[in-house]
Amino acid sequence: MSAELHELGYRGSPNNVYRFLRPYRVGPTSTRPVTVPPPKPKIRVVTGWIMRDPDTLHTDETQYLARTLAMATGSTIWARCCRAD
């Protein structure tokens, strides 16, 4: 499309054409909102959650810990052995 516009006398770059037409494109890239996954907790943070008394964890920390341990099967056994009681 930018080549056709250059033939008609357009002096701008192809990137300008792309940026101008981007909002008018029809398709999944323009209609779907972008969802960003939550950042992965660092190993040190997860270790701290495992070693702390479960009663002192906040609810969001408990949920993150449960999700993290559910993803790694070997870590659940390790967490049970190291859990502060």
PDB file of C-alpha atoms in Angstrom:
ATOM      1  CA  MET A   1       0.000   0.000   0.000  1.00  0.00           C
ATOM      2  CA  SER A   2       2.838   2.400   0.827  1.00  0.00           C
ATOM      3  CA  ALA A   3       4.328   1.774  -2.656  1.00  0.00           C
ATOM      4  CA  GLU A   4       1.039   2.833  -4.234  1.00  0.00           C
ATOM      5  CA  LEU A   5       0.980   5.959  -2.089  1.00  0.00           C
ATOM      6  CA  HIS A   6       4.567   6.806  -3.115  1.00  0.00           C
ATOM      7  CA  GLU A   7       3.505   6.565  -6.750  1.00  0.00           C
ATOM      8  CA  LEU A   8       0.786   9.103  -5.978  1.00  0.00           C
ATOM      9  CA  GLY A   9       3.316  11.498  -4.454  1.00  0.00           C
ATOM     10  CA  TYR A  10       3.278  10.565  -0.755  1.00  0.00           C
ATOM     11  CA  ARG A  11       6.640  11.413   0.872  1.00  0.00           C
ATOM     12  CA  GLY A  12       6.154   9.768   4.267  1.00  0.00           C
ATOM     13  CA  SER A  13       7.606   6.495   5.450  1.00  0.00           C
ATOM     14  CA  PRO A  14       5.836   3.119   5.274  1.00  0.00           C
ATOM     15  CA  ASN A  15       5.805   3.111   9.078  1.00  0.00           C
ATOM     16  CA  ASN A  16       3.677   6.266   9.088  1.00  0.00           C
ATOM     17  CA  VAL A  17       1.165   4.555   6.799  1.00  0.00           C
ATOM     18  CA  TYR A  18       1.099   1.516   9.076  1.00  0.00           C
ATOM     19  CA  ARG A  19       0.537   3.644  12.203  1.00  0.00           C
ATOM     20  CA  PHE A  20      -2.215   5.623  10.487  1.00  0.00           C
ATOM     21  CA  LEU A  21      -4.094   2.522   9.322  1.00  0.00           C
ATOM     22  CA  ARG A  22      -3.621   0.466  12.487  1.00  0.00           C
ATOM     23  CA  PRO A  23      -6.810   1.691  14.274  1.00  0.00           C
ATOM     24  CA  TYR A  24      -8.866   0.884  11.181  1.00  0.00           C
ATOM     25  CA  ARG A  25      -7.735  -2.731  10.923  1.00  0.00           C
ATOM     26  CA  VAL A  26     -10.368  -5.379  11.593  1.00  0.00           C
ATOM     27  CA  GLY A  27      -9.237  -8.477  13.378  1.00  0.00           C
ATOM     28  CA  PRO A  28      -8.393 -10.053  16.698  1.00  0.00           C
ATOM     29  CA  THR A  29      -5.379  -7.818  17.311  1.00  0.00           C
ATOM     30  CA  SER A  30      -7.427  -4.632  17.536  1.00  0.00           C
ATOM     31  CA  THR A  31     -10.567  -5.937  19.259  1.00  0.00           C
ATOM     32  CA  ARG A  32      -9.112  -8.095  22.013  1.00  0.00           C
ATOM     33  CA  PRO A  33      -7.759  -6.455  25.165  1.00  0.00           C
ATOM     34  CA  VAL A  34      -4.241  -7.414  26.123  1.00  0.00           C
ATOM     35  CA  THR A  35      -4.005  -9.365  29.372  1.00  0.00           C
ATOM     36  CA  VAL A  36      -0.710  -9.372  31.181  1.00  0.00           C
ATOM     37  CA  PRO A  37      -0.047 -12.354  33.434  1.00  0.00           C
ATOM     38  CA  PRO A  38       1.039 -11.539  36.982  1.00  0.00           C
ATOM     39  CA  PRO A  39       4.809 -11.546  37.468  1.00  0.00           C
ATOM     40  CA  LYS A  40       6.342 -14.784  38.679  1.00  0.00           C
ATOM     41  CA  PRO A  41       7.486 -14.611  42.296  1.00  0.00           C
ATOM     42  CA  LYS A  42      11.219 -14.923  42.868  1.00  0.00           C
ATOM     43  CA  ILE A  43      12.626 -18.057  44.472  1.00  0.00           C
ATOM     44  CA  ARG A  44      13.629 -16.143  47.592  1.00  0.00           C
ATOM     45  CA  VAL A  45      10.050 -14.908  48.064  1.00  0.00           C
ATOM     46  CA  VAL A  46       8.540 -18.386  47.610  1.00  0.00           C
ATOM     47  CA  THR A  47      11.075 -19.848  50.032  1.00  0.00           C
ATOM     48  CA  GLY A  48      10.102 -17.198  52.566  1.00  0.00           C
ATOM     49  CA  TRP A  49       6.438 -18.115  52.170  1.00  0.00           C
ATOM     50  CA  ILE A  50       7.212 -21.799  52.707  1.00  0.00           C
ATOM     51  CA  MET A  51       9.396 -21.228  55.739  1.00  0.00           C
ATOM     52  CA  ARG A  52       7.006 -18.821  57.482  1.00  0.00           C
ATOM     53  CA  ASP A  53       4.192 -19.878  59.743  1.00  0.00           C
ATOM     54  CA  PRO A  54       1.097 -20.322  57.515  1.00  0.00           C
ATOM     55  CA  ASP A  55      -1.005 -18.293  59.969  1.00  0.00           C
ATOM     56  CA  THR A  56       1.161 -15.197  59.386  1.00  0.00           C
ATOM     57  CA  LEU A  57       0.775 -15.208  55.579  1.00  0.00           C
ATOM     58  CA  HIS A  58      -1.586 -12.725  53.968  1.00  0.00           C
ATOM     59  CA  THR A  59      -4.386 -14.156  51.853  1.00  0.00           C
ATOM     60  CA  ASP A  60      -2.753 -13.085  48.580  1.00  0.00           C
ATOM     61  CA  GLU A  61       0.539 -14.684  49.650  1.00  0.00           C
ATOM     62  CA  THR A  62      -1.286 -17.907  50.469  1.00  0.00           C
ATOM     63  CA  GLN A  63      -2.939 -17.897  47.042  1.00  0.00           C
ATOM     64  CA  TYR A  64       0.362 -17.218  45.237  1.00  0.00           C
ATOM     65  CA  LEU A  65       2.045 -19.983  47.214  1.00  0.00           C
ATOM     66  CA  ALA A  66      -0.733 -22.473  46.429  1.00  0.00           C
ATOM     67  CA  ARG A  67      -0.570 -21.595  42.708  1.00  0.00           C
ATOM     68  CA  THR A  68       3.222 -21.853  42.648  1.00  0.00           C
ATOM     69  CA  LEU A  69       3.261 -25.202  44.432  1.00  0.00           C
ATOM     70  CA  ALA A  70       0.531 -26.540  42.140  1.00  0.00           C
ATOM     71  CA  MET A  71       2.679 -25.817  39.074  1.00  0.00           C
ATOM     72  CA  ALA A  72       5.737 -27.698  40.358  1.00  0.00           C
ATOM     73  CA  THR A  73       4.982 -31.214  41.598  1.00  0.00           C
ATOM     74  CA  GLY A  74       8.330 -31.826  43.300  1.00  0.00           C
ATOM     75  CA  SER A  75       8.112 -28.617  45.270  1.00  0.00           C
ATOM     76  CA  THR A  76       4.978 -29.706  47.142  1.00  0.00           C
ATOM     77  CA  ILE A  77       6.864 -32.565  48.773  1.00  0.00           C
ATOM     78  CA  TRP A  78       9.742 -30.222  49.599  1.00  0.00           C
ATOM     79  CA  ALA A  79       7.311 -27.661  51.003  1.00  0.00           C
ATOM     80  CA  ARG A  80       5.675 -30.227  53.283  1.00  0.00           C
ATOM     81  CA  CYS A  81       9.072 -31.237  54.684  1.00  0.00           C
ATOM     82  CA  CYS A  82      10.249 -27.674  55.295  1.00  0.00           C
ATOM     83  CA  ARG A  83       6.974 -26.107  56.404  1.00  0.00           C
ATOM     84  CA  ALA A  84       7.235 -24.132  59.641  1.00  0.00           C
ATOM     85  CA  ASP A  85       4.683 -25.438  62.120  1.00  0.00           C
TER      86      ASP A  85
END
